[in-house]
XYZ file of C-alpha atoms in Angstrom:
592
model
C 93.795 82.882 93.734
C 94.767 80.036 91.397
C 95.929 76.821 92.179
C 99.394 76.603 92.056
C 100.577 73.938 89.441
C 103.658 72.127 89.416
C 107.372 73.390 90.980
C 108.089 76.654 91.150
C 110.738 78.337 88.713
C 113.042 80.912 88.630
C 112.456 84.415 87.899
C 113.101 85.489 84.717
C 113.500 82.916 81.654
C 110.983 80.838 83.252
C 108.482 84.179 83.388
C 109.667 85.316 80.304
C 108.540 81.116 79.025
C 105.324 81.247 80.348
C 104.344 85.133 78.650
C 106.122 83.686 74.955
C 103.731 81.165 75.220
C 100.544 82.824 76.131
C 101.453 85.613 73.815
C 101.776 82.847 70.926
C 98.824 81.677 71.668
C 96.993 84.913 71.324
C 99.015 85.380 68.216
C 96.927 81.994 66.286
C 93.849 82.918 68.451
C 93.907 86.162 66.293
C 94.714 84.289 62.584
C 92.149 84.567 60.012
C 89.226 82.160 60.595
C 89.835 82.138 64.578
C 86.533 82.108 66.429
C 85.807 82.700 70.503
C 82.725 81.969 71.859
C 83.344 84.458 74.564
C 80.551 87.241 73.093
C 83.423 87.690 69.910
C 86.487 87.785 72.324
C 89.361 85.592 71.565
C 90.200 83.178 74.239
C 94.124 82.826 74.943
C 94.755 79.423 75.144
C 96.314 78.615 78.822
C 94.011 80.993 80.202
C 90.428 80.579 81.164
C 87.507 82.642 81.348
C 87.717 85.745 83.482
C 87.321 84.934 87.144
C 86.719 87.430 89.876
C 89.629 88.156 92.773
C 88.534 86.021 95.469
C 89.549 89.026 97.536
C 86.569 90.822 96.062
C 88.552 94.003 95.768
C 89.812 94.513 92.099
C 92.652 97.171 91.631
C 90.804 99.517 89.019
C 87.537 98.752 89.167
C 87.478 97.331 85.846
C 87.900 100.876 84.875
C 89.021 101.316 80.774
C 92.091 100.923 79.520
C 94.113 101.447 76.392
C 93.805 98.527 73.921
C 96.530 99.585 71.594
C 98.980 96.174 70.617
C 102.347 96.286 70.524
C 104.482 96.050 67.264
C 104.654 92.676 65.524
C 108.506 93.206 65.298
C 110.467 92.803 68.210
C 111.405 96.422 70.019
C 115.323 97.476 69.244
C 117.242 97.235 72.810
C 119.272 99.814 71.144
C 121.265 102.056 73.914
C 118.884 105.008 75.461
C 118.764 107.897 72.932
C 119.482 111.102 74.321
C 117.119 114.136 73.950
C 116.157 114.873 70.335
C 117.849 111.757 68.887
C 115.414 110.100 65.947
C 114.465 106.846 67.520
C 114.647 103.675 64.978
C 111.999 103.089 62.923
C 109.911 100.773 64.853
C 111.553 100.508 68.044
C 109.745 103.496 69.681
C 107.512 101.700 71.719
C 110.246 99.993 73.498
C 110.958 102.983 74.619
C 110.236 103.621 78.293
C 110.280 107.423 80.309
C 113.324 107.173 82.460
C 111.791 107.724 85.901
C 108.757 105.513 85.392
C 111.144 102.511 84.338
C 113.024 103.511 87.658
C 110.184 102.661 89.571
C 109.171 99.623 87.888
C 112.696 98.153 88.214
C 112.652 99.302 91.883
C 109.319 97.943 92.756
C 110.824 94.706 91.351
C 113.836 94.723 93.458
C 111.958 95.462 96.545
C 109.449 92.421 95.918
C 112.524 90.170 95.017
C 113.542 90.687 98.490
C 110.396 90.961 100.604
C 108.165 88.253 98.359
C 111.282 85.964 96.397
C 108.249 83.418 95.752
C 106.286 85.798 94.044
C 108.889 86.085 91.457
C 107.223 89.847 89.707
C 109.086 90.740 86.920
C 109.074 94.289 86.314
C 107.920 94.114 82.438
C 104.412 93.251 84.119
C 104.530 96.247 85.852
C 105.546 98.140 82.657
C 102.719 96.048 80.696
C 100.026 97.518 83.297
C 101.335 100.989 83.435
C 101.052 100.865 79.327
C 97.555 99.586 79.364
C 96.387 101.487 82.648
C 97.966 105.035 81.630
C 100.016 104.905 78.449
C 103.144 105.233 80.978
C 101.767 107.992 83.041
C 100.664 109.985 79.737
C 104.359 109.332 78.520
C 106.384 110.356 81.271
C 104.510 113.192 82.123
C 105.906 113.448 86.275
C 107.818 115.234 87.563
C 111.535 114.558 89.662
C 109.758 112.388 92.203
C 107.552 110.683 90.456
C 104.563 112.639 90.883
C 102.083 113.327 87.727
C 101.840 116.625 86.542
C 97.949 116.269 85.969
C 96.192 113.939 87.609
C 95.113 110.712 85.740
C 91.558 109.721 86.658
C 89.548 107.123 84.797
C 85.636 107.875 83.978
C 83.366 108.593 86.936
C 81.962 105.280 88.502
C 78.302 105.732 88.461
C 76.654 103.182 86.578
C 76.722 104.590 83.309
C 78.312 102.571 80.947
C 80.639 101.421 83.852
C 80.883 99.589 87.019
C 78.778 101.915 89.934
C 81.352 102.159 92.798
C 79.932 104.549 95.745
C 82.051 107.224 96.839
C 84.579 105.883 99.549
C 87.362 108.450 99.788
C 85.123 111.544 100.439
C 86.703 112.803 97.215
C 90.493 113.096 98.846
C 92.318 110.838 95.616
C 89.475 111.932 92.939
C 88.022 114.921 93.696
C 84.594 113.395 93.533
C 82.985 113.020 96.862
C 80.017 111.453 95.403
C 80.998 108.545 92.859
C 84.344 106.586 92.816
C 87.461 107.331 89.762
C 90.692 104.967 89.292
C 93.567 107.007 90.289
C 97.118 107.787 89.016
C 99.393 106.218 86.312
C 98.428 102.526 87.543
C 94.538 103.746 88.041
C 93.698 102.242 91.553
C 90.162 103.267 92.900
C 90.237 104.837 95.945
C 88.457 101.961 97.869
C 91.691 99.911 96.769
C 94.217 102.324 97.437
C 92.895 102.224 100.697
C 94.512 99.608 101.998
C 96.908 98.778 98.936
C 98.682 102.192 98.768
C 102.963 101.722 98.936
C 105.271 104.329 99.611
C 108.063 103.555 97.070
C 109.938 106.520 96.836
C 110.643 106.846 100.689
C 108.742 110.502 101.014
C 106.461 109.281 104.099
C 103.483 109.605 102.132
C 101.145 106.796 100.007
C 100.575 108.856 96.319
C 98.191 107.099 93.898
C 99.375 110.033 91.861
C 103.458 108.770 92.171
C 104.641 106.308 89.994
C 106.977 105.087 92.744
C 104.231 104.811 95.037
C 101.559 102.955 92.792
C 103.916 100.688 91.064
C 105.452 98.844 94.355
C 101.359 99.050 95.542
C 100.758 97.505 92.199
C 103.338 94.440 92.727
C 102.292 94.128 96.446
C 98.742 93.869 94.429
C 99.864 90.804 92.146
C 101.500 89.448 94.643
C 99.098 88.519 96.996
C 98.076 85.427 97.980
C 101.263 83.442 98.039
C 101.458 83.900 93.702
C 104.045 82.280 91.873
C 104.014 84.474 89.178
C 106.499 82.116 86.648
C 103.492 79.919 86.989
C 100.951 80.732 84.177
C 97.945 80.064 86.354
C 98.917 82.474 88.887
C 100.242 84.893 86.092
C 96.595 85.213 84.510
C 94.989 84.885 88.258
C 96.979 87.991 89.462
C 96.491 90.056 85.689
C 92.577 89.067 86.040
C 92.388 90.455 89.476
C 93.594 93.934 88.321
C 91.124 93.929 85.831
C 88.497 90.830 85.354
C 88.600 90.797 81.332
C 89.935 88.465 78.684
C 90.697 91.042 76.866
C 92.547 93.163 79.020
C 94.704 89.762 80.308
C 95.906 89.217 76.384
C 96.634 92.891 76.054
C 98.874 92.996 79.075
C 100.525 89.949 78.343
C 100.993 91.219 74.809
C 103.240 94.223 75.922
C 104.959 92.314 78.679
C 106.149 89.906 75.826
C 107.096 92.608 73.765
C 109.002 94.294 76.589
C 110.406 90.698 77.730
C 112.300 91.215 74.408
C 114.287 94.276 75.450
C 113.557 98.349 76.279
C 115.232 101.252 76.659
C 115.064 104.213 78.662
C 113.400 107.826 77.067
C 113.786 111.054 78.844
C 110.211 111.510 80.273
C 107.541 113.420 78.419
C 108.726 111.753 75.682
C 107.408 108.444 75.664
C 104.611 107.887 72.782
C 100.894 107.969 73.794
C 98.712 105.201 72.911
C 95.347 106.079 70.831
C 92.623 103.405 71.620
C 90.593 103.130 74.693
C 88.513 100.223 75.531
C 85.388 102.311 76.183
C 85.495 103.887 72.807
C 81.957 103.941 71.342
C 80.604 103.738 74.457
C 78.824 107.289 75.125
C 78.329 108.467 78.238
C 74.594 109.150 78.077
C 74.561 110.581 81.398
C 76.695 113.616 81.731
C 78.816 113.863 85.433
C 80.801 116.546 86.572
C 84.172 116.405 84.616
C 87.219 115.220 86.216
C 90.812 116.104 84.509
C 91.357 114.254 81.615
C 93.442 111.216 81.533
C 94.958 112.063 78.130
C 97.268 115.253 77.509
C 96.307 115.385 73.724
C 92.651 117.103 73.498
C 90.155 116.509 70.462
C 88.096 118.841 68.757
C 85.190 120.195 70.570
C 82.102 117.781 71.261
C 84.440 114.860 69.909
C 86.484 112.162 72.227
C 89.691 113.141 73.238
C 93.246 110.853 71.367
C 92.971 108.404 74.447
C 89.597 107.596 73.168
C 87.815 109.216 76.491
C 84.460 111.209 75.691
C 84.864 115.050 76.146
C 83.202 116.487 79.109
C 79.786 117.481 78.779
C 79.119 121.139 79.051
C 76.276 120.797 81.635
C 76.806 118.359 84.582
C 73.502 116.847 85.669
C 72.542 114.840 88.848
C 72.752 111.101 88.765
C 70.226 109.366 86.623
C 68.691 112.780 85.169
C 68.877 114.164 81.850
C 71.420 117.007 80.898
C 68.984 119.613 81.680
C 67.440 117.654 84.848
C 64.783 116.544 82.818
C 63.860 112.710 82.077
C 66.254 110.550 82.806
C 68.201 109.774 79.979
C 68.237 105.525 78.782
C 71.531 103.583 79.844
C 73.135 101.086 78.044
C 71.931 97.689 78.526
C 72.947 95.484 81.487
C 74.014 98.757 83.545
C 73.052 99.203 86.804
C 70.542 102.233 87.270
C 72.759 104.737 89.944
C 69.081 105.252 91.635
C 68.864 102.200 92.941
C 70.299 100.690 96.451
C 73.204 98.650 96.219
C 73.506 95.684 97.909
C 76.116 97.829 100.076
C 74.233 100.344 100.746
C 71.007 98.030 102.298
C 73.561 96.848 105.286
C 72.656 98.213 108.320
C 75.486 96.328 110.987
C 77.674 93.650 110.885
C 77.844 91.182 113.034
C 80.144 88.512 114.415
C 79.667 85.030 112.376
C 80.284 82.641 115.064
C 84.128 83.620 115.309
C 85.431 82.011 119.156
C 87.989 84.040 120.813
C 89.637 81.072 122.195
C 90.153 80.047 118.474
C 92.105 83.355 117.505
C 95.754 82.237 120.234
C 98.565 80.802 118.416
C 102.295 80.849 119.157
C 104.218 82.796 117.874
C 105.541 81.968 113.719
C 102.685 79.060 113.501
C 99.509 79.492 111.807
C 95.882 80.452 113.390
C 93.412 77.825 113.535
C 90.042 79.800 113.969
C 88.695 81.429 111.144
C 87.034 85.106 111.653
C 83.679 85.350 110.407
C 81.626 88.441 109.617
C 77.883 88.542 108.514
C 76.654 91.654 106.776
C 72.647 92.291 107.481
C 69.836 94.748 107.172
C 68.154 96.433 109.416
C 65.817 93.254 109.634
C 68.692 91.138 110.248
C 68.476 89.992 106.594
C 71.941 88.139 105.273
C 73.263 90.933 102.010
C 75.374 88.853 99.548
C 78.011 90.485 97.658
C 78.844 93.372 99.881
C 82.877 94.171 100.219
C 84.008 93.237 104.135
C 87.432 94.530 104.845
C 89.658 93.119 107.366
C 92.173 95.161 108.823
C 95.148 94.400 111.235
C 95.843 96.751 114.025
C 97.700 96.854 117.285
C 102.057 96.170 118.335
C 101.895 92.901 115.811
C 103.823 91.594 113.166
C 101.021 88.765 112.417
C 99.633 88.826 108.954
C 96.939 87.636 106.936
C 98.438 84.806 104.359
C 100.744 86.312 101.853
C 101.930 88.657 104.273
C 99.478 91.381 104.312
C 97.843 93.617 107.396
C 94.245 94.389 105.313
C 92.356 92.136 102.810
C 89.206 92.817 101.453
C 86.596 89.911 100.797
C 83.053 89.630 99.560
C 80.011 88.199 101.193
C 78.573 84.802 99.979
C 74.979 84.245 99.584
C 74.564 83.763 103.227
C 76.168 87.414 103.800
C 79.646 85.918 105.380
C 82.953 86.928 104.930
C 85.362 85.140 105.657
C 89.217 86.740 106.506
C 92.004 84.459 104.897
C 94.314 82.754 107.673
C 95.716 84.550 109.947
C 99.738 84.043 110.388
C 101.499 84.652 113.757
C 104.663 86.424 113.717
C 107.346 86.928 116.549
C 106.008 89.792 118.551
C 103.798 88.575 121.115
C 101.116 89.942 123.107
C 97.557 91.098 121.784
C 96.055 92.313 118.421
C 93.127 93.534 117.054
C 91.071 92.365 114.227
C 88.752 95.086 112.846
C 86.009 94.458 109.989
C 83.918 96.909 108.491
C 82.083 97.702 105.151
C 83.904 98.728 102.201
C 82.273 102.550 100.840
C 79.742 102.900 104.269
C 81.059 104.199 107.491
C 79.160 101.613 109.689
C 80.352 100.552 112.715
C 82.786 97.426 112.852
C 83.258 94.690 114.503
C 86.312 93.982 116.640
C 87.884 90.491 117.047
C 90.697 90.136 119.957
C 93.590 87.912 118.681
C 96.601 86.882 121.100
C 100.088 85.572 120.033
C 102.117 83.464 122.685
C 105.598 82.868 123.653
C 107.297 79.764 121.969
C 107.660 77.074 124.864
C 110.297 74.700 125.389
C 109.619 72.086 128.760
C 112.648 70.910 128.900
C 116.486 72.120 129.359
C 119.986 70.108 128.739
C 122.815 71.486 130.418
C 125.897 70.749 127.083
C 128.108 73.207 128.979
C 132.050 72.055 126.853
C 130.636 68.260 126.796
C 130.415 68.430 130.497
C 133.738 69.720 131.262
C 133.634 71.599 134.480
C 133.919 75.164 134.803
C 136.575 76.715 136.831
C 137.053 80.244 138.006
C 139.227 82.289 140.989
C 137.622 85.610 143.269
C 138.027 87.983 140.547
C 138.320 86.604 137.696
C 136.442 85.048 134.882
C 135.017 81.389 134.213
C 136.736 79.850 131.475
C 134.074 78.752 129.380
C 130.199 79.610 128.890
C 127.068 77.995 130.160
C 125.467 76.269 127.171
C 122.106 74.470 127.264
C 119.320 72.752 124.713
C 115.845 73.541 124.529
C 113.322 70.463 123.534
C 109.306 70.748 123.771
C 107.752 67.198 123.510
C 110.695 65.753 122.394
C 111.550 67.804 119.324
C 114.274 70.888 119.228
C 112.286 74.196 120.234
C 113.976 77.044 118.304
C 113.235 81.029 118.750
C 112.359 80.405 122.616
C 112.779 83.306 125.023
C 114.497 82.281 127.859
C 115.359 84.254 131.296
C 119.066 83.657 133.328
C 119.327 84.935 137.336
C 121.792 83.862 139.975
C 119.208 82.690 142.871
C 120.375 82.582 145.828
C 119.437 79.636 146.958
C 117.084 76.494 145.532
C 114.438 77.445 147.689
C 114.769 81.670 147.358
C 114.759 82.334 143.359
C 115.051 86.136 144.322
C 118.545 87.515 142.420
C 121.863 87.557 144.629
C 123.067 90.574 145.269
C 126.936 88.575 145.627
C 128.857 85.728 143.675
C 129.082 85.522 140.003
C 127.751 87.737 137.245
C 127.421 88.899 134.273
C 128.448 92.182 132.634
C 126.981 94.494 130.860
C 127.559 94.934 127.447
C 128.009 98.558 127.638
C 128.505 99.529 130.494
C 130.337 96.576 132.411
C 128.415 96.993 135.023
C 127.932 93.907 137.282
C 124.219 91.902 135.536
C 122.924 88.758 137.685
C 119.750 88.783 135.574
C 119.386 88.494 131.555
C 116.159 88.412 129.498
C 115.947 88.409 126.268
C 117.601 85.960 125.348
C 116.618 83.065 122.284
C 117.452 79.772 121.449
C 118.893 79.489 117.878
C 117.395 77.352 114.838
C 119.032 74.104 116.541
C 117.056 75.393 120.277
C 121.129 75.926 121.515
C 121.678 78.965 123.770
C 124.946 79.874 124.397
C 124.723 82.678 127.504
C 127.326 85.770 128.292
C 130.590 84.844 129.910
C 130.481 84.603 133.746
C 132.764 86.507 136.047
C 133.011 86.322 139.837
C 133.652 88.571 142.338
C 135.499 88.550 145.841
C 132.957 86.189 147.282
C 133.627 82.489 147.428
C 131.391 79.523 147.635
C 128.891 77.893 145.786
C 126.150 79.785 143.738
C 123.674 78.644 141.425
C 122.185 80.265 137.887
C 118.992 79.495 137.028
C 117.404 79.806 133.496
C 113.913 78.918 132.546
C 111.512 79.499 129.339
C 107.828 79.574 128.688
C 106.407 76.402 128.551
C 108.029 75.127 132.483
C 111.265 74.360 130.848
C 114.211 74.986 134.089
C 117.393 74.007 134.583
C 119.983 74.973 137.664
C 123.566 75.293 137.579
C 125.642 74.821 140.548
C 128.881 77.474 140.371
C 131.744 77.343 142.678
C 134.375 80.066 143.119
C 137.129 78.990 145.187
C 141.044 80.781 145.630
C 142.834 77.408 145.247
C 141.385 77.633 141.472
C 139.483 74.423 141.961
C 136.283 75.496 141.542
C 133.979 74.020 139.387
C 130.172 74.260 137.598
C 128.341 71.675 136.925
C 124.308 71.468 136.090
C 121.814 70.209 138.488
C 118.258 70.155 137.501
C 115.349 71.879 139.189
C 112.542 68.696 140.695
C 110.519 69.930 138.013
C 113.051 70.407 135.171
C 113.981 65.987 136.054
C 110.398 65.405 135.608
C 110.428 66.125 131.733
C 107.894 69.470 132.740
């Protein structure tokens, strides 16, 4: 992830800042006379050379995308025009299908509120889905959300494109042997996995729905603890969908232009874009042809409007000719689909010096250990640059940082991965840790992590500023039992804490007479409450007391994890004298 520079600003003007001025830049990076010395790219200026997600799990796979710029004029936020209705000249690319706007505006909404830092506006979202699917082929889906055809990218095997193992067993793609990006925000499989939303509420994770991949797409910027008004993290998150210069100035070309105001077109309407990044780039070995991303077909042996090549007539096998003959030559610099993969020489993974006794923390702090996985041959050779993910499991709210349950990271030269921190959250009890090898089904390893209660050692009885409590057979104490929880000193907030009348100092067992409390549905009599939390200041206020026929003295005990106790002395008398007052336990005087 990129550093984060600076404070952070609020959503809106201060994202829309940061895209006018990268988009400016790329403006004079493209004047006559400009020059990059990035193999004839243009550099943006605020943004640096492409650098890969430190996750080591990219969204698309660098898959190809549409390279088509927006207008130089600025889009008309005219009002929506309604079926049929000319749309101005030059303002129809502002125009957005209705139901794929919906769920970029409601994928924003839901990261405002579960990620505020991440600050996403939705015109990224709309700048991806432009570049990733020309808006889901223009709005092609149907009432849900759902494409109409599916949308799959080129066939992952090494041939002119990245070689990406099946890892799905063809459920999103249909291809059980090679991997395809998927749906109107083209996430590969291996991605989806453990990125995959459900944004429209049906139950299910769609790569296919708009709803779904757009929230998994802002979850996907958003990692990481991104600030994305910041235009380090802005170009960080953009480069991690897709590690190329080019594609970063594209996006943030169309999230400028739609910065500047959109509309909403019925869907199926929306205008297709014409230029694909992986035009004249042949496929010189033929695959078995998945649906075509692009409604609009060419003429026969010719590519397709979206700039795809037309399926060949003859699939072959990987690395053979058309007619299973010599293998046919591959561009230079691709990898030959023949070969092993670093992923495919692991044989087991194993545990990279990872402690148990380093994976406890209480509950809402931080994790100090660090989990550690090797990847290795057969030979117990380290294998560098091999996919590890780590996935979350078990009754737990704890995260990875930035709020995730699954993050995917590659192997250094040395073949470790290395999880990002782990965050507890407020359940406690134990978790599981799993890691295992992105695209093999090896067997992982396990790590055991434990969250604790929050402890407090010591209770203050500040019971009405020490006013006695007073209460006649029958009736009710006036006021409630009030205490403070400290642990070394300072206030200790969120700690469980446990209330019983005793009956006696030396027999903690509950009475079965005397004061109680009641039920909050029932009324029934209650001489034991758990449950129960200190607030933000470590105050507990407990349930009103009520006393029976009985008279006498009784005592209430409450103690927390961590030793802290503290015993109140109740009286219940019929002359209405009766009084509480608090009277430490031996251990609760001794600061334990």
């Amino acid at each position: 992830m990129a550093a984060h520079f600076g404070r952070r600003l609020r959503k809106g003007a201060a994202t829309t800042a940061v895209a006018a001025a990268a988009v400016a830049a790329l403006s004079a990076s493209q004047a006559p006379g400009a020059t990059g010395d990035d193999h004839g790219r243009q550099a943006t200026a605020g943004a640096s050379a492409p650098v890969p997600d430190p996750t080591g799990d990219d969204a698309t796979g660098n898959s190809p995308y549409y390279t088509d710029l927006p207008p130089l004029n600025s889009p008309n936020p005219s009002p929506s025009p309604s079926a049929g209705t000319p749309v101005a000249q030059g303002a129809a690319e502002a125009g957005i299908p209705a139901t794929v706007l919906d769920a970029y505006k409601k994928a924003e909404a839901e990261l405002r509120a579960s990620k505020p830092g991440c600050n996403l506006p939705w015109q990224l979202l709309a700048a991806i889905g432009k570049v990733e699917s020309g808006q889901a082929r223009g709005g092609e889906v149907d009432a849900s959300g759902t494409t109409l055809r599916p949308i799959l990218g080129p066939v992952l095997d090494g041939n002119g494109f990245a070689l990406i193992k099946d890892t799905d067993h063809g459920a999103y793609d249909g291809n059980a042997q090679y991997d395809q990006a998927v749906g109107p925000m083209q996430f590969i499989p291996s991605t989806w996995a453990w990125a995959g939303r459900d944004g429209n509420g049906d139950g299910k994770k769609d790569p296919n729905n708009i709803y779904d991949a757009a929230l998994a797409a802002g979850h996907y910027l958003c990692r990481g603890d991104r600030d994305l008004s910041q235009a380090a993290d802005l170009h960080g998150a953009i480069l991690g969908y897709n590690n190329s210069q080019d594609y970063l100035n594209t996006v943030l070309s169309w999230m400028e232009y739609y910065s500047k105001g959109t509309y909403s077109v019925p869907d199926g309407t929306g205008t297709a874009p014409g230029h694909r990044s992986d035009d004249g780039t042949p496929r010189t070995t033929p695959s078995t042809p998945a649906e075509p991303a692009n409604p609009h077909q060419g003429k026969p042996g010719s590519k397709d409007q979206g700039g795809r090549p037309s399926p060949s007539p003859t699939p072959s096998k990987p690395g053979g000719g058309q007619d299973g003959g010599d293998p046919a030559p591959r561009p230079p610099g691709t990898p030959d689909p023949t070969t092993p993969t670093p992923t495919d020489t692991v044989d087991h993974l194993e545990n990279a010096g990872t402690a148990t006794a380093e994976l406890t923390a209480t509950a809402g702090d931080a994790f100090t250990g660090t989990i550690s996985t090797r990847a290795e041959t057969k030979a117990g050779a380290a294998v560098a640059r091999v996919r590890i993910r780590f996935t979350i499991s078990g009754d737990t709210d704890a995260t990875f940082t930035g709020g995730e349950d699954v993050a995917t990271v590659a192997t250094d030269s040395k073949g470790v991965a290395k999880a990002p921190a782990l965050q507890a959250g407020e359940k406690t009890g134990d978790f599981k840790v799993t890691a295992t090898v992105v695209g093999r089904s090896l067997k992982g390893v396990d790590y055991q992590a434990t969250v604790t209660e929050r402890p407090a050692d010591t209770l203050t009885a500040t019971t009405n500023g020490g006013t006695p409590l007073t209460c006649t057979p029958g009736g009710e104490f006036a006021d409630q039992v009030q205490l403070k929880a400290t642990y070394k000193g300072a206030v200790a907030d969120k700690v469980a804490a446990t209330a019983t009348l005793i009956k006696s100092a030396t027999d903690a067992t509950e009475n079965d007479k005397g004061p109680y409390f009641k039920d909050a549905t029932t009324g029934k009599a209650e001489r034991t409450l758990t449950g129960l939390k200190t607030d933000a200041k470590g105050l507990l206020t407990l349930p009103k007391l009520y006393a029976d026929d009985t008279t006498g003295t009784f005592l209430l005990r409450v103690t927390t994890p961590g030793g802290g106790t503290l015993t109140v002395q109740l009286r219940v008398a019929a002359d209405g004298t009766a009084t509480a007052s608090p009277s430490p336990s031996p251990s609760a005087s001794a600061g334990s």
